[in-house]
Coordinates of C-alpha atoms in Angstrom, one line a residue:
M10 CA 0.0 0.0 0.0
K11 CA 1.5 3.3 -1.0
A12 CA 1.6 6.2 1.4
A13 CA -0.1 8.6 -1.1
A14 CA -3.1 6.3 -1.3
V15 CA -3.7 6.4 2.5
D16 CA -6.5 8.5 3.8
P17 CA -5.0 11.6 5.5
R18 CA -7.6 11.4 8.3
V19 CA -6.3 7.9 9.2
L20 CA -2.7 9.1 9.2
A21 CA -3.6 12.1 11.4
L22 CA -5.5 9.9 13.8
A23 CA -2.7 7.3 14.0
A24 CA -0.2 10.1 14.8
Q25 CA -2.4 11.6 17.5
V26 CA -3.0 8.2 19.2
T27 CA 0.8 7.5 19.2
E28 CA 1.6 10.9 20.7
S29 CA -1.3 11.1 23.2
S30 CA -1.5 9.7 26.8
D31 CA -3.6 6.6 27.7
Q32 CA -6.4 8.7 29.1
D33 CA -6.8 10.7 25.9
V34 CA -6.7 7.8 23.5
P35 CA -10.4 6.6 23.9
V36 CA -11.7 10.1 23.1
L37 CA -9.4 10.3 20.0
L38 CA -10.6 6.9 18.8
L39 CA -14.2 8.2 18.6
K40 CA -13.1 9.8 15.3
L41 CA -13.3 6.3 13.8
K42 CA -17.1 6.7 13.6
E43 CA -16.8 10.0 11.8
I44 CA -14.4 8.4 9.3
L45 CA -16.6 5.3 8.8
N46 CA -19.8 7.4 8.5
S47 CA -18.2 9.6 5.8
V48 CA -18.4 6.8 3.2
S49 CA -21.3 4.5 2.2
L50 CA -21.6 1.2 3.9
G51 CA -20.3 -1.8 1.7
S52 CA -18.6 0.4 -0.8
K53 CA -15.0 -0.1 -2.0
Q54 CA -14.0 3.2 -0.2
S55 CA -15.4 1.8 3.0
Q56 CA -13.4 -1.5 2.6
K57 CA -10.2 0.5 1.8
I58 CA -10.6 2.7 4.9
K59 CA -11.2 -0.4 7.2
Q60 CA -8.0 -2.0 5.8
E61 CA -6.0 1.2 6.5
L62 CA -7.4 1.3 10.0
Y63 CA -6.4 -2.3 10.5
Y64 CA -2.9 -1.9 9.1
Y65 CA -2.2 1.2 11.2
D66 CA -3.3 -0.8 14.3
L67 CA -6.1 1.6 15.1
I68 CA -8.7 -1.2 15.4
Q69 CA -6.3 -3.1 17.7
Y70 CA -6.0 0.0 19.9
C71 CA -9.8 0.4 20.0
V72 CA -10.2 -3.3 21.1
L73 CA -7.6 -2.9 23.9
V74 CA -9.1 0.3 25.3
L75 CA -12.5 -1.4 25.8
R76 CA -11.1 -2.9 29.1
Q77 CA -10.3 0.5 30.6
D78 CA -12.3 2.1 33.5
Y79 CA -14.3 4.9 31.9
S80 CA -15.8 6.3 35.1
R81 CA -13.0 9.0 35.3
L82 CA -12.5 9.5 31.5
Q83 CA -14.1 12.2 29.4
G84 CA -17.5 11.2 28.3
G85 CA -17.8 8.3 30.8
W86 CA -19.3 5.0 29.8
A87 CA -21.1 6.6 26.8
T88 CA -17.6 6.9 25.2
A89 CA -17.1 3.1 25.8
A90 CA -20.4 2.3 24.2
Q91 CA -19.5 4.4 21.1
L92 CA -16.1 2.7 20.9
A93 CA -17.8 -0.7 21.0
E94 CA -20.1 0.3 18.1
A95 CA -17.0 1.5 16.2
V96 CA -15.2 -1.8 16.8
S97 CA -18.1 -3.8 15.4
Q98 CA -18.4 -1.5 12.4
C99 CA -14.7 -1.8 11.6
C100 CA -14.5 -5.6 12.0
V101 CA -17.6 -6.4 9.9
G102 CA -16.8 -6.3 6.2
L103 CA -13.1 -6.2 6.7
E104 CA -11.0 -8.5 4.4
V105 CA -7.5 -9.1 5.6
K106 CA -5.1 -10.5 2.9
D107 CA -1.8 -10.4 4.8
N108 CA -1.7 -12.8 7.7
P109 CA -5.4 -13.4 8.1
E110 CA -4.9 -15.9 10.9
E111 CA -4.0 -13.1 13.3
F112 CA -7.2 -11.3 12.4
Y113 CA -9.6 -14.2 12.5
D114 CA -8.0 -16.3 15.3
K115 CA -6.8 -13.5 17.7
L116 CA -8.3 -10.1 17.0
L117 CA -12.0 -11.1 16.5
P118 CA -12.2 -13.4 19.6
S119 CA -10.4 -10.7 21.6
A120 CA -12.9 -8.1 20.4
A121 CA -15.9 -10.4 21.3
Q122 CA -14.4 -11.0 24.8
N123 CA -13.8 -7.3 25.5
L124 CA -17.3 -6.4 24.4
L125 CA -18.7 -9.0 26.7
F126 CA -16.5 -7.7 29.5
L127 CA -17.7 -4.2 28.9
G128 CA -21.3 -5.4 29.0
R129 CA -20.7 -7.0 32.4
R130 CA -19.3 -3.7 33.8
L131 CA -22.3 -1.7 32.4
Q132 CA -24.7 -4.3 33.8
A133 CA -23.2 -4.2 37.3
R134 CA -23.3 -0.4 37.3
F135 CA -26.9 -0.4 36.1
I136 CA -28.0 -2.7 38.9
R137 CA -26.1 -0.6 41.5
A138 CA -27.4 2.7 40.2
I139 CA -30.0 4.5 42.4
K140 CA -31.1 7.5 40.4
D141 CA -33.4 7.0 37.4
E142 CA -31.2 9.1 35.1
E143 CA -28.1 7.0 35.9
K144 CA -30.0 3.8 35.3
G145 CA -31.4 5.0 32.0
E146 CA -27.9 6.1 30.8
F147 CA -26.3 2.8 31.8
L148 CA -29.2 0.8 30.2
R149 CA -28.8 2.8 26.9
C150 CA -25.0 2.1 26.9
F151 CA -25.6 -1.6 27.7
R152 CA -28.1 -1.9 24.7
I153 CA -25.6 -0.3 22.4
V154 CA -22.9 -2.8 23.5
T155 CA -25.3 -5.8 23.0
D156 CA -26.2 -4.4 19.5
A157 CA -22.5 -4.2 18.7
I158 CA -22.0 -7.8 19.8
C159 CA -24.9 -8.9 17.5
W160 CA -23.5 -6.9 14.6
L161 CA -20.1 -8.4 15.1
F162 CA -21.1 -12.1 15.1
G163 CA -23.6 -11.4 12.4
G164 CA -20.7 -10.5 10.1
H165 CA -18.5 -13.3 11.4
I166 CA -20.6 -16.4 12.1
Q167 CA -17.7 -18.3 13.6
L168 CA -17.8 -16.0 16.6
T169 CA -21.1 -17.4 17.7
E170 CA -19.4 -20.4 19.2
C171 CA -16.8 -18.2 20.9
V172 CA -19.5 -16.0 22.4
L173 CA -21.5 -18.9 23.8
K174 CA -18.3 -20.5 25.4
N175 CA -17.3 -17.2 27.0
D176 CA -17.8 -17.1 30.8
H177 CA -18.8 -13.4 30.6
F178 CA -21.8 -14.3 28.4
L179 CA -23.1 -16.8 30.9
Q180 CA -22.6 -14.3 33.7
L181 CA -24.5 -11.6 31.8
L182 CA -27.3 -14.1 31.2
M183 CA -27.6 -15.1 34.8
T184 CA -29.2 -12.0 36.3
D185 CA -32.5 -11.2 38.0
D186 CA -32.8 -7.8 36.3
V187 CA -35.6 -7.7 33.7
E188 CA -34.1 -5.1 31.3
T189 CA -30.6 -6.6 31.0
A190 CA -31.9 -10.2 31.1
T191 CA -34.2 -9.4 28.2
A192 CA -31.4 -7.8 26.2
M193 CA -29.1 -10.8 26.7
M194 CA -31.8 -13.3 25.7
S195 CA -32.3 -11.2 22.6
V196 CA -28.5 -11.6 21.9
L197 CA -28.9 -15.4 22.4
R198 CA -31.9 -15.4 20.0
N199 CA -29.9 -13.6 17.3
I200 CA -27.1 -16.2 17.8
L201 CA -29.5 -19.0 17.2
R202 CA -31.0 -17.3 14.1
V203 CA -27.5 -16.6 12.6
N204 CA -26.2 -20.1 13.3
S205 CA -28.8 -22.6 14.4
A206 CA -26.3 -25.5 14.8
V207 CA -24.0 -23.6 17.2
L208 CA -25.5 -25.4 20.2
L209 CA -24.3 -28.7 18.9
Q210 CA -20.8 -27.3 18.5
V211 CA -20.3 -26.0 22.1
D212 CA -19.3 -28.3 24.9
E213 CA -22.0 -30.0 27.1
K214 CA -21.2 -27.9 30.2
S215 CA -21.9 -24.6 28.4
L216 CA -25.0 -26.0 26.7
H217 CA -26.4 -27.3 30.0
S218 CA -25.6 -24.0 31.8
I219 CA -27.5 -22.0 29.2
L220 CA -30.5 -24.3 29.2
D221 CA -30.5 -24.4 33.1
E222 CA -30.6 -20.6 33.2
L223 CA -33.5 -20.4 30.7
V224 CA -35.6 -23.0 32.6
Y225 CA -34.7 -21.2 35.9
K226 CA -36.1 -18.0 34.6
L227 CA -39.3 -19.7 33.6
S228 CA -39.7 -21.2 37.0
S229 CA -38.6 -18.3 39.2
T230 CA -40.5 -15.3 37.7
T231 CA -44.0 -14.4 36.7
N232 CA -42.9 -11.5 34.5
P233 CA -44.5 -12.0 31.0
V234 CA -41.6 -10.3 29.3
I235 CA -39.1 -12.7 30.7
G236 CA -41.4 -15.7 30.1
N237 CA -42.0 -14.7 26.4
A238 CA -38.3 -14.3 25.7
A239 CA -37.4 -17.6 27.4
T240 CA -40.2 -19.5 25.7
K241 CA -39.1 -18.2 22.2
L242 CA -35.5 -19.2 23.0
L243 CA -36.5 -22.7 24.0
L244 CA -38.6 -23.0 20.8
L245 CA -35.6 -22.0 18.7
V246 CA -33.4 -24.5 20.6
A247 CA -36.0 -27.3 20.1
E248 CA -36.4 -26.5 16.4
S249 CA -32.6 -26.4 15.7
H250 CA -32.1 -30.2 16.2
P251 CA -34.1 -33.2 17.4
H252 CA -31.4 -34.1 19.8
L253 CA -32.0 -30.8 21.8
V254 CA -35.7 -31.7 22.0
N255 CA -34.8 -35.0 23.5
L256 CA -32.4 -33.2 25.9
L257 CA -35.1 -30.8 27.1
S258 CA -37.6 -33.7 27.6
T259 CA -35.2 -35.9 29.6
R260 CA -33.2 -33.3 31.6
Y261 CA -36.2 -31.1 32.6
K262 CA -39.1 -33.4 33.5
G263 CA -41.4 -30.7 34.9
L264 CA -40.9 -28.3 32.0
K265 CA -44.1 -29.3 30.2
T266 CA -46.2 -28.9 33.4
L267 CA -44.5 -25.6 34.2
L268 CA -45.2 -24.2 30.7
S269 CA -48.8 -25.4 30.5
K270 CA -49.8 -24.2 34.0
Q271 CA -47.8 -21.1 34.8
W272 CA -47.5 -19.5 31.4
A273 CA -50.8 -20.3 29.7
G274 CA -52.8 -17.2 28.7
K275 CA -49.9 -14.7 29.1
G276 CA -50.1 -13.4 25.5
F277 CA -47.6 -15.7 23.7
G278 CA -49.8 -18.8 23.3
R279 CA -48.6 -19.5 19.8
D280 CA -45.0 -20.0 20.7
L281 CA -46.1 -21.8 23.9
N282 CA -48.2 -24.3 22.0
Q283 CA -45.5 -25.0 19.5
I284 CA -42.9 -25.8 22.2
L285 CA -45.4 -28.0 24.1
D286 CA -46.3 -29.9 20.9
L287 CA -42.6 -30.6 20.4
L288 CA -42.1 -31.7 24.0
Y289 CA -45.3 -33.9 24.0
S290 CA -44.5 -35.6 20.6
E291 CA -44.2 -39.4 20.8
S292 CA -40.7 -39.6 19.4
Y293 CA -39.3 -37.6 22.3
Q294 CA -41.2 -39.2 25.2
E295 CA -39.4 -41.2 27.9
G296 CA -40.6 -44.1 30.0
D297 CA -41.7 -43.8 33.6
I298 CA -38.5 -45.5 34.9
Q299 CA -36.3 -43.0 33.2
R300 CA -38.4 -40.1 34.4
Q301 CA -38.1 -41.3 38.0
Q302 CA -34.3 -41.5 37.7
K303 CA -34.0 -38.0 36.4
A304 CA -36.8 -36.3 38.4
A305 CA -34.4 -34.2 40.5
R306 CA -32.5 -32.6 37.6
L307 CA -34.8 -29.6 37.3
I308 CA -34.4 -28.9 41.0
Q309 CA -30.6 -29.3 40.7
A310 CA -30.5 -26.9 37.7
A311 CA -32.4 -24.3 39.7
W312 CA -30.2 -24.8 42.7
R313 CA -27.0 -24.6 40.6
G314 CA -28.2 -21.5 39.0
Y315 CA -29.0 -19.9 42.3
Q316 CA -25.7 -20.9 43.8
T317 CA -23.8 -19.6 40.8
R318 CA -25.6 -16.3 40.8
K319 CA -25.0 -16.0 44.6
R320 CA -21.2 -16.6 44.1
F321 CA -21.0 -14.1 41.3
K322 CA -22.8 -11.5 43.4
K323 CA -20.5 -12.0 46.3
L324 CA -17.3 -12.1 44.2
P325 CA -17.1 -8.3 43.6
K326 CA -17.6 -7.6 47.3
A327 CA -14.9 -10.1 48.3
V328 CA -12.4 -8.7 45.7
T329 CA -13.2 -5.1 46.9
A330 CA -12.7 -6.1 50.5
L331 CA -9.4 -7.9 49.7
Q332 CA -8.2 -4.9 47.8
R333 CA -9.2 -2.5 50.6
S334 CA -7.4 -4.6 53.2
F335 CA -4.3 -4.9 51.1
R336 CA -4.2 -1.2 50.4
A337 CA -4.8 -0.4 54.1
K338 CA -2.0 -2.7 55.2
R339 CA 0.3 -1.3 52.6
E340 CA -0.5 2.3 53.6
Q341 CA 0.0 1.4 57.3
G342 CA 3.4 -0.1 56.5
L343 CA 4.4 3.0 54.5
Q344 CA 3.3 5.2 57.3
L345 CA 5.3 3.2 59.8
I346 CA 8.4 3.4 57.7
K347 CA 7.9 7.1 57.2
R348 CA 7.4 7.7 60.9
Q349 CA 10.5 5.7 61.8
K350 CA 12.6 7.7 59.3
E351 CA 11.2 11.0 60.7
E352 CA 12.0 9.9 64.3
E353 CA 15.6 8.9 63.3
A354 CA 16.1 12.2 61.5
L355 CA 14.7 14.2 64.5
K356 CA 17.0 12.3 66.9
Q357 CA 20.0 13.0 64.7
Q358 CA 19.1 16.7 64.4
L359 CA 18.6 17.0 68.2
Q360 CA 21.9 15.4 68.9
L361 CA 23.6 17.6 66.4
Q362 CA 22.0 20.7 67.9
R363 CA 23.0 19.6 71.4
Q364 CA 26.6 19.1 70.3
R365 CA 26.6 22.5 68.7
A366 CA 25.1 24.2 71.8
M367 CA 27.7 22.6 74.0
R368 CA 30.6 23.6 71.7
H369 CA 29.2 27.1 71.5
F370 CA 28.9 27.3 75.4
H371 CA 32.4 26.1 75.9
E372 CA 33.8 28.5 73.3
R373 CA 31.9 31.4 75.0
Q374 CA 33.3 30.4 78.4
L375 CA 36.8 30.4 77.1
T376 CA 36.3 33.8 75.4
L377 CA 34.9 35.3 78.6
L378 CA 37.8 33.9 80.7
E379 CA 40.2 35.5 78.3
I380 CA 38.4 38.9 78.5
V381 CA 37.5 39.0 82.2
H382 CA 40.1 40.2 84.7
P383 CA 41.5 37.5 87.0
R384 CA 40.0 39.1 90.0
E385 CA 36.5 39.0 88.4
V386 CA 36.7 35.3 87.5
D387 CA 35.4 34.0 90.8
R388 CA 32.5 36.5 90.8
H389 CA 31.7 35.5 87.2
K390 CA 31.6 31.8 88.1
R391 CA 29.3 32.5 91.0
E392 CA 26.9 34.4 88.7
L393 CA 27.0 31.5 86.2
E394 CA 26.3 29.0 89.0
G395 CA 23.3 31.1 90.2
K396 CA 21.8 31.3 86.7
S397 CA 22.3 27.6 86.3
A398 CA 20.6 26.9 89.6
L399 CA 17.7 29.2 88.6
T400 CA 17.4 27.3 85.3
I401 CA 17.4 23.9 87.0
Q402 CA 14.8 25.1 89.5
K403 CA 12.6 26.5 86.8
L404 CA 12.7 23.2 84.8
W405 CA 12.0 21.2 88.0
R406 CA 9.0 23.3 89.0
G407 CA 7.6 23.0 85.4
Y408 CA 8.1 19.2 85.5
R409 CA 6.5 19.0 89.0
A410 CA 3.5 21.2 87.9
R411 CA 2.9 19.1 84.7
R412 CA 3.1 15.9 86.8
N413 CA 0.6 17.2 89.3
F414 CA -1.7 18.3 86.5
H415 CA -1.6 14.9 84.9
Q416 CA -2.4 13.3 88.3
Q417 CA -5.3 15.7 88.8
R418 CA -6.7 15.2 85.3
Q419 CA -9.0 12.3 86.3
S420 CA -10.4 14.4 89.2
L421 CA -11.0 17.3 86.7
K422 CA -12.8 14.9 84.3
Q423 CA -15.0 13.6 87.2
Y424 CA -15.8 17.2 88.2
K425 CA -16.7 18.2 84.6
A426 CA -18.8 15.0 84.3
A427 CA -20.6 15.9 87.5
V428 CA -21.3 19.4 86.2
I429 CA -22.7 18.0 82.9
V430 CA -24.9 15.5 84.8
Q431 CA -26.2 18.2 87.1
R432 CA -26.9 20.5 84.2
T433 CA -28.8 17.8 82.4
V434 CA -30.9 16.8 85.5
L435 CA -31.8 20.5 86.1
K436 CA -32.9 20.9 82.5
F437 CA -34.9 17.7 82.7
L438 CA -36.6 18.9 86.0
E439 CA -37.3 22.3 84.4
K440 CA -38.9 20.6 81.4
Q441 CA -41.0 18.4 83.6
Q442 CA -42.1 21.5 85.6
R443 CA -43.1 23.3 82.4
K444 CA -45.1 20.2 81.3
R445 CA -46.9 20.1 84.6
E446 CA -47.7 23.8 84.4
A447 CA -48.9 23.3 80.8
L448 CA -51.2 20.4 81.9
S449 CA -52.5 22.2 85.1
P450 CA -56.1 23.7 84.7
W451 CA -55.1 26.7 86.7
K452 CA -52.9 29.0 84.7
E453 CA -51.8 32.4 85.7
P454 CA -52.9 35.1 83.3
K455 CA -50.3 36.6 81.2
G456 CA -49.3 40.1 82.1
L457 CA -50.6 43.1 80.1
T458 CA -48.4 45.7 78.6
E459 CA -49.0 49.3 79.5
E460 CA -50.7 50.0 76.1
Q461 CA -53.0 47.0 76.5
R462 CA -53.9 48.0 80.0
L463 CA -54.7 51.6 79.0
A464 CA -56.8 50.4 76.0
F465 CA -58.8 48.0 78.3
Q466 CA -59.3 50.7 80.9
Q467 CA -60.6 53.0 78.2
K468 CA -63.1 50.4 77.0
V469 CA -64.3 49.8 80.6
D470 CA -64.8 53.5 81.2
D471 CA -66.7 53.9 77.9
Y472 CA -69.0 50.9 78.8
I473 CA -69.6 52.2 82.3
R474 CA -70.5 55.7 80.9
L475 CA -72.9 54.2 78.3
H476 CA -74.4 51.6 80.7
P477 CA -74.6 53.1 84.2
A478 CA -75.2 50.6 86.9
S479 CA -78.5 50.6 88.8
Q480 CA -78.4 51.5 92.5
M481 CA -78.8 48.4 94.8
S482 CA -79.4 48.5 98.5
E483 CA -77.2 46.7 101.0
E484 CA -80.0 44.2 101.9
M485 CA -80.4 43.3 98.2
S486 CA -76.7 42.8 97.8
K487 CA -76.5 40.5 100.8
E488 CA -79.5 38.5 99.5
L489 CA -78.0 38.2 96.0
H490 CA -74.7 37.1 97.6
L491 CA -76.5 34.4 99.7
Q492 CA -78.3 33.2 96.6
G493 CA -75.0 33.0 94.7
Q494 CA -73.4 31.1 97.6
E495 CA -76.4 28.7 97.7
K496 CA -76.3 28.0 94.0
L497 CA -72.5 27.5 94.2
A498 CA -72.9 25.0 97.1
Q499 CA -75.6 23.2 95.1
Y500 CA -73.4 23.0 92.0
M501 CA -70.5 21.7 94.1
L502 CA -72.7 19.1 95.7
R503 CA -74.2 18.0 92.4
N504 CA -70.7 17.9 90.8
S505 CA -69.4 15.7 93.7
L506 CA -72.4 13.3 93.3
D507 CA -71.9 13.2 89.5
R508 CA -68.2 12.3 90.0
G509 CA -69.1 9.6 92.5
A510 CA -71.7 8.2 90.1
D511 CA -69.3 8.3 87.2
Q512 CA -66.7 6.4 89.3
R513 CA -69.2 3.8 90.2
R514 CA -70.2 3.4 86.6
Q515 CA -66.5 3.0 85.6
A516 CA -66.0 0.4 88.3
L517 CA -69.1 -1.4 87.3
L518 CA -68.1 -1.4 83.6
A519 CA -64.7 -2.7 84.5
Q520 CA -66.3 -5.4 86.7
V521 CA -68.6 -6.4 83.8
N522 CA -65.7 -6.6 81.3
T523 CA -63.8 -8.7 83.7
D524 CA -66.7 -11.1 84.3
A525 CA -67.4 -11.3 80.6
E526 CA -63.8 -12.1 79.9
L527 CA -63.8 -14.8 82.5
L528 CA -67.0 -16.3 81.0
M529 CA -65.6 -16.2 77.5
N530 CA -62.3 -17.9 78.5
A531 CA -64.0 -20.5 80.8
P532 CA -63.3 -24.1 79.7
R533 CA -66.0 -26.6 78.9
L534 CA -67.5 -28.7 81.7
V535 CA -65.7 -31.8 80.4
E536 CA -62.4 -30.0 80.6
A537 CA -63.0 -28.0 83.8
T538 CA -60.9 -28.7 86.9
E539 CA -61.3 -27.8 90.6
K540 CA -59.1 -24.7 90.1
D541 CA -61.3 -23.5 87.3
L542 CA -64.4 -23.9 89.5
E543 CA -62.8 -21.9 92.3
V544 CA -62.8 -18.8 90.0
F545 CA -66.6 -18.9 89.8
M546 CA -67.2 -19.7 93.4
S547 CA -67.9 -17.1 96.1
R548 CA -66.5 -17.2 99.6
S549 CA -69.6 -15.6 101.0
I550 CA -71.9 -18.3 102.5
P551 CA -75.2 -16.5 101.9
I552 CA -74.4 -15.9 98.2
A553 CA -73.2 -19.5 97.7
S554 CA -76.4 -20.8 99.4
K555 CA -78.5 -18.6 97.1
A556 CA -76.6 -19.7 94.0
K557 CA -77.0 -23.4 95.0
Q558 CA -80.7 -22.8 95.6
S559 CA -81.1 -21.2 92.1
H560 CA -79.2 -24.0 90.5
N561 CA -81.4 -26.7 92.1
A562 CA -84.5 -24.8 91.0
I563 CA -83.3 -24.8 87.4
L564 CA -82.5 -28.5 87.6
K565 CA -85.9 -29.2 89.1
C566 CA -87.5 -27.3 86.2
T567 CA -85.6 -29.5 83.7
H568 CA -87.0 -32.7 85.4
W569 CA -90.7 -31.6 85.2
P570 CA -93.1 -34.0 83.4
W571 CA -94.0 -33.4 79.8
W572 CA -97.5 -32.0 80.7
K573 CA -95.9 -29.2 82.7
K574 CA -93.8 -28.2 79.7
L575 CA -96.6 -28.0 77.1
E576 CA -96.8 -24.2 77.5
D577 CA -93.1 -23.9 76.6
E578 CA -93.5 -25.3 73.1
F579 CA -94.0 -21.9 71.6
V580 CA -91.3 -20.3 73.6
E581 CA -87.8 -19.9 72.2
D582 CA -85.2 -22.5 73.2
D583 CA -83.1 -20.0 75.1
A584 CA -86.0 -18.2 76.8
V585 CA -86.7 -18.7 80.6
P586 CA -90.0 -17.9 82.4
D587 CA -90.2 -14.6 84.2
D588 CA -90.7 -16.3 87.6
V589 CA -87.6 -18.4 87.1
L590 CA -85.7 -15.3 86.1
T591 CA -86.9 -13.5 89.2
A592 CA -86.2 -16.5 91.4
H593 CA -82.9 -17.6 90.1
F594 CA -81.2 -14.8 88.2
G595 CA -82.1 -12.2 90.7
T596 CA -79.0 -13.1 92.7
L597 CA -76.7 -14.6 90.1
F598 CA -73.1 -14.9 91.1
I599 CA -70.6 -14.1 88.3
G600 CA -66.8 -13.9 88.7
G601 CA -66.8 -13.6 92.5
T602 CA -69.5 -10.8 92.6
K603 CA -73.2 -10.7 93.2
S604 CA -75.4 -8.7 90.7
S605 CA -78.9 -7.7 91.9

């Protein structure tokens, strides 16, 4: 390929990618979409540009940057989704003539794996997102990535087997989220439409894992969207090869019952009837012995799916905890080493300063001895000794004061704690006093301001002036006073009687409720014991004698001859004659009391 024939945009982009940092490369690679969209799809110019992008390793760069963390890059995960779309556009329709094994055996599988890995990241962030805007953005990016995967294996059919065998695909499929699960089942449906025989090419473990997940989704949810997608997938699996129908019938014995009972009438009856017809066909039926031997496989599949999903959910947390612990230990070790180095440097610096101070002190003493007259040497020594003694005393007093302060710190803490407790108790008592004053019926009137007092006084004067009081003699005033006192005494007496009557009513109501509860909870006569009978017995001999007399009268009434009971034929079964009521229920004893 001649240099003159190369598109200048490709050359410029390759130069920018080579000279830029790793964080700027994903944003620069977005220009691939502009270059690809500038020419018509499927034309010779488009094929030429894709070959140039491949020979200048731009497609390889784009595949590698899909595994980066885009949470801190410009554009975020939307940039990753656009790069995934660009990778699929570049790889589909590209014909490599020089060393095609590297393209078909290395680059394409690596692109499919990185796209699935990017899908896993987007799915995890979508599930963890809380805000609706974030969830909508992550779901849109996830759908773009799944569309890019479908476009990629749609142009290269051999990638369908690689996608199904990939662990990331199974992890993406094993989710309880409706939106992402529906998108992944759509990807699986496109794989089966592109290459219907791909399920026979994958290993048995991968095939069983996919079928286990589809059956689990049918058995663990009632969402019609999930049920419709899973049913259509099972129908495509069954129609692809008779061996797969036999596998569905033998491995999942309860599948036919599950489909017919749980998913009938959900809006996709046509697909449901087709899969049931295939499962109920005579050529794929098994005997009773074989069904009994494999009856537990459906439960095992559901349990394995649950355990696998549980492990996958716990795996990120475990990795995060391990990384956090490792970083903490590493940071702690670095801090310890740094602290030790700082302490050693400080010790050396202090020792050096001490040595310099001693040297400077000795030098100053020698200088002073040379300057001072011999007769003044003794006096100078005495002054130095006095200053030294003062310094030592000052340091000793400071040390002793600090030591006493540390010893008295506990007493100071106790004093502060006592002050805090006393303050809290006083606040509590003041609050209780305010509550009692608020609940008290007698409240002191609020004081009036001077303006309010003058206004009220003016109103009173105006009213007195407009309505002069009639003259009343002293005898009439005394008589009116006596009448008021008499009415007040009557009111107080009546109020006292009303309160006593109300208390008696409340006591009687409580007594009636207690007696009713005892009667409701009383055991049957067959189950009654002596302790149960003591509850309904009175310790008063007259009351017990009267109750016994009433009971005997009732028993005697029950033993009357038939001709004495003729008048009771038209009386209700529970009715009792008035004389019996008067004789027997007039002093009925209930719950230890006597009601009259």
